[in-house]
Amino acid sequence: MPDIKHFDPDASLETVVRLFWRQGVASTGIQDVVTATGLNRSSLYATFGGKQELYLAALRRYLEQRSQPVFRRLAEDERGLPAVSEFFDGLIETRCSGEYARWGCMVSNAHAGAENSDPAVRAVLDQHHRELCEALYAALVTAERQGQLAPGTAPGASADLLALLAYGVNLRSRAGADAATLRNTVTAALDSLGVRAAP
Amino acid sequence: MPDIKHFDPDASLETVVRLFWRQGVASTGIQDVVTATGLNRSSLYATFGGKQELYLAALRRYLEQRSQPVFRRLAEDERGLPAVSEFFDGLIETRCSGEYARWGCMVSNAHAGAENSDPAVRAVLDQHHRELCEALYAALVTAERQGQLAPGTAPGASADLLALLAYGVNLRSRAGADAATLRNTVTAALDSLGVRAAP
DNA sequence: AAAATCTTGAAATGACCGTTCCAAGATAAG
DNA sequence: CTTATCTTGGAACGGTCATTTCAAGATTTT
């Protein structure tokens, strides 16, 4: 007998993701959300709860829709080092040009803000980090199996290293770092993992 | 003929640094500053100007008092790779234990927030990054001169890489990353730069 | 068509935001 | 000791914050 929603919660949440991603949660007011989504306050609160719950929903959506698909592609890629290289190319491309240029990574941004004192937020950050490391690890194990790694290179430690490097890329790109510079840096990192230059 | 200040502006600014460092500028109100410093609003505004100028002064103080001394020590260290290793050990120590544990780096944090849209803030971030890269570069050139680097390792690109790694350490430590894990990751990075393991 | 129930719009809530203002207090110079 | 000038305390400013409330509107079931 009830009325139905007159909007698409999923599309609204995607709008909210972009808002929080770009501006951060502390600098984004509910009024901003109301304006950007076109919803009004009642529908917003009835659908998502308060601001913190809304942010959490947006952060989880970011992880699921933006991060995990990329991680999955990396982990399942059978090429080894080229897959890792392509992962970073795509990362830098996304961070430095197009619609999301200079937005950084929503999860990386959350690391630096006051929002990470919420245990539920912290859990998303840890999950993101774990999954990133695991995907890199899978790709490096593949690379090792194909003899692409320099002797003495441990896939586990190298995966952690590349994960931290990705956070660095995310941070610096948000402050306007040059894409070419970032690419050079990443290339140097990958070269130091791989077997020494063939002619 | 005038009255003199009844407080030490430098000590007050140091208190403000810690406030903004820990909580971020967006989550810290002027009331928080008033409470923490013991100043009242009039003195605060007369001495430092508004909130944005206060934040900028605090950020610059952080760079000068916290970052640059460490950079200088690194750049002037004549040992090469051990100097770099010690730099990261100290970084992880500061980020994970003691008074500032889990605060991250104030400059790294500023990368991720909305405050970086201010050109003056952006300039501090760029200066920080440049000086960090230069210090690492100096240490790596020293290392190269002493034959500590693996053949084919370019000091410039490696310095950029280690700088991004430092940002990664800063971010993850703020979210509670384990010090031992961070140390392992950094060790792996440095090993990949150095000449292969001697017995 | 009527009843039931959810959604929606818009106003109102009290708390807090950054900032300003001004009278009262304190200090140094004449 | 008076005068000039800055500092200080504290109240007050308009605006915005997240959240709540409630009547009016819309939709499905009976």
Coordinates of C-alpha atoms (C1' of nucleotides) in Angstrom, one line a residue:
Chain A
M1 CA 0.0 0.0 0.0
P2 CA 2.9 2.4 0.5
D3 CA 4.2 4.9 -2.0
I4 CA 7.4 4.0 -3.8
K5 CA 10.7 6.1 -4.0
H6 CA 10.6 8.7 -6.7
F7 CA 14.4 8.5 -7.3
D8 CA 17.1 6.0 -7.8
P9 CA 19.1 5.5 -4.6
D10 CA 22.0 4.0 -6.5
A11 CA 22.4 6.9 -8.9
S12 CA 22.1 9.3 -6.0
L13 CA 24.8 7.5 -4.0
E14 CA 27.1 7.7 -7.1
T15 CA 26.6 11.4 -7.0
V16 CA 27.5 11.5 -3.3
V17 CA 30.6 9.4 -4.0
R18 CA 31.9 12.1 -6.3
L19 CA 31.1 14.8 -3.9
F20 CA 32.9 13.2 -1.0
W21 CA 35.7 11.9 -3.2
R22 CA 36.5 15.4 -4.6
Q23 CA 35.9 17.6 -1.5
G24 CA 36.2 15.2 1.4
V25 CA 33.6 14.5 4.0
A26 CA 34.5 17.4 6.4
S27 CA 34.2 20.0 3.7
T28 CA 30.9 18.7 2.3
G29 CA 27.7 19.8 3.9
I30 CA 24.4 18.0 3.7
Q31 CA 23.2 21.0 1.8
D32 CA 25.8 20.3 -0.9
V33 CA 24.4 16.7 -1.1
V34 CA 20.9 17.9 -1.3
T35 CA 21.8 20.3 -4.1
A36 CA 23.9 17.9 -6.1
T37 CA 21.5 14.9 -5.9
G38 CA 18.3 16.9 -6.2
L39 CA 16.9 14.9 -3.3
N40 CA 15.5 16.7 -0.3
R41 CA 16.5 16.2 3.2
S42 CA 13.7 13.9 4.2
S43 CA 14.4 11.4 1.4
L44 CA 18.1 11.5 2.1
Y45 CA 17.8 10.8 5.8
A46 CA 15.1 8.1 5.3
T47 CA 17.2 6.3 2.7
F48 CA 20.7 6.6 4.0
G49 CA 20.6 7.7 7.6
G50 CA 22.8 10.5 8.8
K51 CA 25.9 12.0 7.3
Q52 CA 28.4 9.5 8.7
E53 CA 26.3 6.5 7.4
L54 CA 26.0 8.2 4.1
Y55 CA 29.8 8.7 3.9
L56 CA 30.4 5.1 4.8
A57 CA 28.0 3.9 2.1
A58 CA 29.7 6.1 -0.4
L59 CA 33.2 4.9 0.7
R60 CA 32.1 1.3 0.4
R61 CA 30.6 2.0 -3.0
Y62 CA 33.9 3.5 -4.1
L63 CA 35.8 0.4 -3.0
E64 CA 33.4 -1.9 -4.8
Q65 CA 32.8 0.0 -8.0
R66 CA 36.2 1.7 -8.5
S67 CA 38.9 -0.2 -6.7
Q68 CA 37.9 -3.9 -6.6
P69 CA 37.3 -4.2 -10.4
V70 CA 40.8 -2.9 -11.1
F71 CA 42.3 -5.1 -8.4
R72 CA 40.5 -8.2 -9.9
R73 CA 41.7 -7.4 -13.3
L74 CA 45.3 -7.1 -12.0
A75 CA 45.1 -10.3 -10.0
E76 CA 43.7 -12.4 -12.8
D77 CA 46.1 -11.0 -15.5
E78 CA 48.4 -13.8 -16.6
R79 CA 51.1 -11.6 -18.1
G80 CA 53.1 -10.8 -14.9
L81 CA 55.0 -7.6 -14.9
P82 CA 53.3 -6.1 -17.9
A83 CA 50.0 -6.4 -15.9
V84 CA 51.5 -4.5 -13.1
S85 CA 52.8 -1.9 -15.4
E86 CA 49.4 -1.5 -17.0
F87 CA 47.8 -1.2 -13.6
F88 CA 50.0 1.8 -12.8
D89 CA 49.5 3.3 -16.2
G90 CA 45.8 3.2 -15.7
L91 CA 46.1 4.6 -12.2
I92 CA 48.1 7.6 -13.3
E93 CA 45.8 8.1 -16.3
T94 CA 42.8 8.2 -14.0
R95 CA 44.4 10.4 -11.4
C96 CA 45.8 13.0 -13.8
S97 CA 43.4 13.4 -16.7
G98 CA 39.7 13.0 -17.4
E99 CA 36.7 13.6 -15.2
Y100 CA 38.5 12.6 -11.9
A101 CA 41.8 14.4 -12.5
R102 CA 43.3 15.8 -9.3
W103 CA 40.7 14.0 -7.1
G104 CA 43.2 11.5 -5.8
C105 CA 41.8 8.2 -4.5
M106 CA 38.8 8.4 -2.2
V107 CA 40.3 5.7 0.1
S108 CA 43.7 7.3 0.2
N109 CA 42.1 10.6 1.0
A110 CA 40.2 9.0 3.8
H111 CA 43.5 7.9 5.3
A112 CA 44.6 11.5 5.9
G113 CA 41.3 12.9 7.3
A114 CA 39.7 12.8 10.6
E115 CA 37.1 10.4 9.3
N116 CA 39.5 7.5 9.8
S117 CA 38.8 7.5 13.5
D118 CA 35.5 5.8 12.8
P119 CA 36.3 2.0 13.2
A120 CA 33.9 1.2 10.3
V121 CA 35.8 3.6 8.0
R122 CA 39.1 2.1 9.2
A123 CA 37.9 -1.3 8.3
V124 CA 37.2 -0.2 4.7
L125 CA 40.7 1.3 4.5
D126 CA 42.3 -1.9 5.8
Q127 CA 40.2 -4.0 3.4
H128 CA 41.3 -1.8 0.5
H129 CA 44.9 -2.1 1.5
R130 CA 44.8 -5.9 1.9
E131 CA 43.1 -6.4 -1.4
L132 CA 45.5 -4.1 -3.2
C133 CA 48.5 -6.0 -1.8
E134 CA 46.9 -9.3 -2.6
A135 CA 46.3 -8.3 -6.2
L136 CA 49.8 -7.1 -6.6
Y137 CA 51.1 -10.2 -5.0
A138 CA 49.2 -12.4 -7.4
A139 CA 50.6 -10.5 -10.3
L140 CA 54.1 -10.7 -9.0
V141 CA 53.9 -14.5 -8.3
T142 CA 52.8 -14.9 -11.9
A143 CA 55.8 -12.8 -13.0
E144 CA 58.1 -14.9 -10.9
R145 CA 56.7 -18.1 -12.4
Q146 CA 57.6 -16.7 -15.8
G147 CA 61.1 -15.8 -14.8
Q148 CA 60.5 -12.0 -15.0
L149 CA 61.7 -11.1 -11.6
A150 CA 65.3 -10.4 -10.7
P151 CA 66.8 -13.1 -8.5
G152 CA 66.2 -12.3 -4.8
T153 CA 63.1 -10.4 -5.4
A154 CA 60.4 -11.5 -2.9
P155 CA 56.9 -11.1 -4.3
G156 CA 55.3 -10.4 -0.9
A157 CA 57.6 -7.5 0.1
S158 CA 57.5 -6.1 -3.4
A159 CA 53.8 -6.2 -3.5
D160 CA 53.7 -4.2 -0.2
L161 CA 56.2 -1.8 -1.7
L162 CA 54.2 -1.2 -4.9
A163 CA 51.0 -0.7 -2.8
L164 CA 52.7 2.1 -0.8
L165 CA 53.9 3.5 -4.1
A166 CA 50.3 3.6 -5.4
Y167 CA 49.3 5.6 -2.3
G168 CA 52.1 8.0 -3.1
V169 CA 50.9 8.4 -6.6
N170 CA 47.4 9.0 -5.3
L171 CA 48.5 11.7 -2.9
R172 CA 50.9 13.6 -5.2
S173 CA 48.5 13.5 -8.2
R174 CA 45.9 15.3 -6.0
A175 CA 48.3 18.1 -5.5
G176 CA 48.9 18.4 -9.2
A177 CA 51.9 16.2 -9.8
D178 CA 52.8 15.8 -13.5
A179 CA 51.7 12.5 -15.1
A180 CA 55.0 12.0 -17.0
T181 CA 57.0 12.4 -13.8
L182 CA 54.8 9.9 -12.0
R183 CA 55.2 7.4 -14.9
N184 CA 58.9 7.7 -14.9
T185 CA 59.1 7.1 -11.2
V186 CA 56.9 4.0 -11.5
T187 CA 58.9 2.7 -14.4
A188 CA 62.0 3.0 -12.3
A189 CA 60.4 1.0 -9.5
L190 CA 59.2 -1.8 -11.9
D191 CA 62.6 -1.9 -13.5
S192 CA 64.3 -2.5 -10.2
L193 CA 62.1 -5.5 -9.7
G194 CA 62.5 -7.0 -13.1
V195 CA 65.4 -8.9 -14.7
R196 CA 68.0 -6.4 -15.8
A197 CA 67.5 -4.7 -19.1
A198 CA 67.5 -6.9 -22.2
P199 CA 68.6 -5.2 -25.5
Chain B
M1 CA 53.8 53.4 24.5
P2 CA 51.9 50.3 23.5
D3 CA 51.2 47.3 25.6
I4 CA 53.1 44.1 24.8
K5 CA 51.8 40.6 24.1
H6 CA 51.0 38.6 27.2
F7 CA 51.9 35.3 25.5
D8 CA 54.5 33.6 23.3
P9 CA 53.2 33.5 19.7
D10 CA 55.7 30.8 18.8
A11 CA 54.6 28.5 21.5
S12 CA 51.0 29.1 20.6
L13 CA 51.7 28.3 17.0
E14 CA 53.3 25.1 18.0
T15 CA 50.1 24.1 19.8
V16 CA 48.2 25.0 16.7
V17 CA 50.5 22.9 14.5
R18 CA 49.6 19.8 16.7
L19 CA 46.0 20.6 16.5
F20 CA 45.8 20.8 12.7
W21 CA 48.3 18.0 12.3
R22 CA 46.2 15.6 14.3
Q23 CA 42.7 16.6 13.3
G24 CA 43.0 18.4 10.0
V25 CA 42.0 21.9 9.3
A26 CA 38.4 21.2 8.3
S27 CA 37.6 19.4 11.5
T28 CA 39.3 21.9 13.8
G29 CA 37.3 24.9 14.9
I30 CA 38.6 28.3 16.1
Q31 CA 37.1 27.4 19.4
D32 CA 39.4 24.3 19.6
V33 CA 42.3 26.6 18.9
V34 CA 41.2 29.0 21.6
T35 CA 40.8 26.2 24.1
A36 CA 44.0 24.5 23.3
T37 CA 46.2 27.6 23.3
G38 CA 44.5 29.4 26.1
L39 CA 44.5 32.6 24.0
N40 CA 41.3 34.4 23.4
R41 CA 39.9 35.2 20.0
S42 CA 41.0 38.8 19.9
S43 CA 44.7 38.0 20.4
L44 CA 44.4 35.1 18.0
Y45 CA 43.0 37.2 15.2
A46 CA 45.3 40.1 15.9
T47 CA 48.4 37.9 15.8
F48 CA 47.7 35.4 13.1
G49 CA 44.8 36.7 11.1
G50 CA 41.9 34.4 10.2
K51 CA 41.8 30.6 10.1
Q52 CA 43.3 30.1 6.7
E53 CA 46.3 32.3 7.5
L54 CA 46.7 30.5 10.8
Y55 CA 46.6 27.1 9.0
L56 CA 49.2 28.3 6.5
A57 CA 51.5 29.6 9.3
A58 CA 51.2 26.2 11.1
L59 CA 51.9 24.3 7.9
R60 CA 55.0 26.4 7.2
R61 CA 56.1 25.9 10.7
Y62 CA 55.7 22.2 10.3
L63 CA 57.8 22.2 7.2
E64 CA 60.5 24.2 8.8
Q65 CA 60.7 22.6 12.2
R66 CA 59.7 19.0 11.5
S67 CA 60.6 18.2 7.9
Q68 CA 63.5 20.4 6.8
P69 CA 65.8 19.4 9.7
V70 CA 65.4 15.8 8.8
F71 CA 65.9 16.4 5.1
R72 CA 69.0 18.4 5.9
R73 CA 70.5 15.6 8.0
L74 CA 69.7 13.1 5.2
A75 CA 71.3 15.2 2.5
E76 CA 74.4 15.9 4.4
D77 CA 75.0 12.4 5.6
E78 CA 78.0 10.9 4.0
R79 CA 77.3 7.3 4.5
G80 CA 75.0 6.8 1.5
L81 CA 72.4 3.9 1.7
P82 CA 72.7 3.6 5.5
A83 CA 71.7 7.2 5.8
V84 CA 68.6 6.5 3.7
S85 CA 67.8 3.5 5.8
E86 CA 68.1 5.5 9.0
F87 CA 65.9 8.2 7.5
F88 CA 63.1 5.7 7.0
D89 CA 63.7 4.1 10.4
G90 CA 63.2 7.5 12.0
L91 CA 60.2 8.2 9.9
I92 CA 58.5 5.0 10.9
E93 CA 59.4 5.4 14.5
T94 CA 57.9 8.9 14.6
R95 CA 54.7 7.8 12.7
C96 CA 54.0 4.7 14.8
S97 CA 55.1 5.4 18.3
G98 CA 55.5 8.3 20.8
E99 CA 53.6 11.5 21.0
Y100 CA 52.7 11.8 17.3
A101 CA 51.8 8.2 16.6
R102 CA 49.0 7.8 14.1
W103 CA 49.1 11.4 13.2
G104 CA 50.7 10.9 9.8
C105 CA 52.6 13.7 8.3
M106 CA 50.9 17.1 8.3
V107 CA 52.0 17.8 4.7
S108 CA 50.9 14.5 3.4
N109 CA 47.6 14.9 5.1
A110 CA 47.2 18.3 3.5
H111 CA 47.6 16.6 0.1
A112 CA 44.4 14.7 0.6
G113 CA 42.2 17.4 2.0
A114 CA 40.2 20.3 0.5
E115 CA 42.8 22.7 1.9
N116 CA 45.2 22.0 -1.1
S117 CA 43.0 24.1 -3.4
D118 CA 44.6 27.2 -1.8
P119 CA 47.6 28.1 -4.0
A120 CA 49.7 29.1 -1.0
V121 CA 49.1 25.7 0.5
R122 CA 49.9 24.0 -2.7
A123 CA 53.2 25.9 -2.8
V124 CA 54.2 24.4 0.6
L125 CA 53.3 20.9 -0.6
D126 CA 55.4 21.3 -3.7
Q127 CA 58.3 22.8 -1.7
H128 CA 58.1 19.8 0.7
H129 CA 58.1 17.4 -2.1
R130 CA 61.0 19.0 -4.0
E131 CA 63.1 19.2 -0.9
L132 CA 62.4 15.6 0.1
C133 CA 63.4 14.4 -3.4
E134 CA 66.5 16.5 -3.4
A135 CA 67.6 15.2 0.0
L136 CA 67.1 11.6 -1.1
Y137 CA 68.9 12.3 -4.4
A138 CA 71.9 13.7 -2.5
A139 CA 72.1 10.6 -0.3
L140 CA 71.8 8.3 -3.3
V141 CA 74.5 10.2 -5.3
T142 CA 76.7 9.7 -2.2
A143 CA 75.8 6.0 -2.2
E144 CA 76.5 5.7 -5.9
R145 CA 79.9 7.4 -5.4
Q146 CA 80.7 4.7 -2.9
G147 CA 79.6 1.9 -5.1
Q148 CA 76.6 1.0 -3.0
L149 CA 74.1 1.0 -5.8
A150 CA 73.3 -1.8 -8.1
P151 CA 74.4 -1.2 -11.6
G152 CA 71.7 0.6 -13.7
T153 CA 70.2 2.3 -10.7
A154 CA 69.5 6.0 -11.5
P155 CA 69.7 8.1 -8.4
G156 CA 67.1 10.6 -9.7
A157 CA 64.3 8.2 -10.4
S158 CA 65.1 6.2 -7.3
A159 CA 64.9 9.3 -5.2
D160 CA 61.5 10.1 -6.6
L161 CA 60.4 6.5 -5.9
L162 CA 61.6 6.6 -2.3
A163 CA 59.8 10.0 -1.8
L164 CA 56.5 8.4 -3.0
L165 CA 57.2 5.5 -0.7
A166 CA 57.5 7.9 2.2
Y167 CA 54.1 9.3 1.4
G168 CA 52.7 5.8 1.4
V169 CA 54.3 5.2 4.9
N170 CA 52.8 8.5 6.2
L171 CA 49.3 7.5 4.9
R172 CA 49.2 4.0 6.1
S173 CA 50.7 4.7 9.4
R174 CA 47.9 7.1 10.1
A175 CA 45.4 4.3 9.6
G176 CA 47.2 2.2 12.1
A177 CA 49.7 0.2 9.9
D178 CA 52.1 -2.0 11.9
A179 CA 55.6 -0.5 12.3
A180 CA 57.3 -3.9 11.6
T181 CA 55.4 -4.4 8.4
L182 CA 56.3 -0.9 7.2
R183 CA 60.0 -1.5 8.1
N184 CA 60.0 -4.8 6.1
T185 CA 58.5 -3.1 3.1
V186 CA 61.1 -0.2 3.2
T187 CA 63.9 -2.7 3.7
A188 CA 62.8 -4.5 0.5
A189 CA 62.8 -1.3 -1.4
L190 CA 66.3 -0.4 -0.3
D191 CA 67.6 -3.8 -1.0
S192 CA 66.3 -3.6 -4.5
L193 CA 68.4 -0.4 -5.0
G194 CA 71.6 -1.7 -3.4
V195 CA 74.2 -4.1 -4.6
R196 CA 72.9 -7.7 -4.2
A197 CA 73.3 -9.3 -0.8
A198 CA 76.8 -9.9 0.5
P199 CA 77.2 -12.8 2.9
Chain C
dA1 C1' -13.3 4.8 -4.5
dA2 C1' -11.5 4.5 0.1
dA3 C1' -8.0 3.2 3.3
dA4 C1' -3.4 2.5 4.5
dT5 C1' 1.4 3.7 4.3
dC6 C1' 5.3 5.4 2.6
dT7 C1' 7.5 9.6 0.3
dT8 C1' 8.2 14.3 -0.2
dG9 C1' 8.5 19.4 0.5
dA10 C1' 9.6 23.0 3.5
dA11 C1' 10.1 25.0 7.7
dA12 C1' 12.1 24.9 12.2
dT13 C1' 15.5 23.2 15.6
dG14 C1' 19.5 24.3 18.6
dA15 C1' 24.3 24.1 18.2
dC16 C1' 28.4 25.7 16.3
dC17 C1' 30.9 28.2 12.4
dG18 C1' 34.5 32.0 11.6
dT19 C1' 34.7 36.7 12.4
dT20 C1' 34.0 41.4 14.4
dC21 C1' 33.4 44.9 17.8
dC22 C1' 34.1 47.5 21.9
dA23 C1' 34.9 48.6 26.5
dA24 C1' 38.3 47.5 30.1
dG25 C1' 43.1 46.5 31.3
dA26 C1' 48.0 46.8 30.8
dT27 C1' 52.3 48.8 29.4
dA28 C1' 55.8 52.1 27.8
dA29 C1' 57.0 56.9 26.6
dG30 C1' 56.8 61.8 27.8
Chain D
dC1 C1' 51.4 60.8 36.6
dT2 C1' 49.4 61.5 32.5
dT3 C1' 48.8 60.2 27.8
dA4 C1' 49.0 57.3 23.9
dT5 C1' 48.6 52.7 22.1
dC6 C1' 48.3 48.1 22.1
dT7 C1' 46.3 43.8 24.3
dT8 C1' 42.7 41.4 26.3
dG9 C1' 38.2 39.5 27.7
dG10 C1' 33.7 38.6 26.4
dA11 C1' 29.7 39.4 24.1
dA12 C1' 27.5 39.6 19.7
dC13 C1' 27.2 38.9 14.6
dG14 C1' 25.0 36.6 10.7
dG15 C1' 25.5 32.3 8.5
dT16 C1' 25.8 27.4 8.2
dC17 C1' 25.9 22.9 10.4
dA18 C1' 23.4 18.2 10.9
dT19 C1' 19.1 16.7 12.1
dT20 C1' 14.0 16.6 13.2
dT21 C1' 9.3 17.4 12.5
dC22 C1' 4.9 17.4 10.3
dA23 C1' 1.5 18.3 7.1
dA24 C1' 0.6 17.4 2.2
dG25 C1' 1.2 14.4 -1.8
dA26 C1' 1.5 10.0 -4.2
dT27 C1' 0.8 5.1 -4.8
dT28 C1' -0.7 0.5 -4.1
dT29 C1' -4.1 -2.6 -2.0
dT30 C1' -8.7 -3.7 -0.5

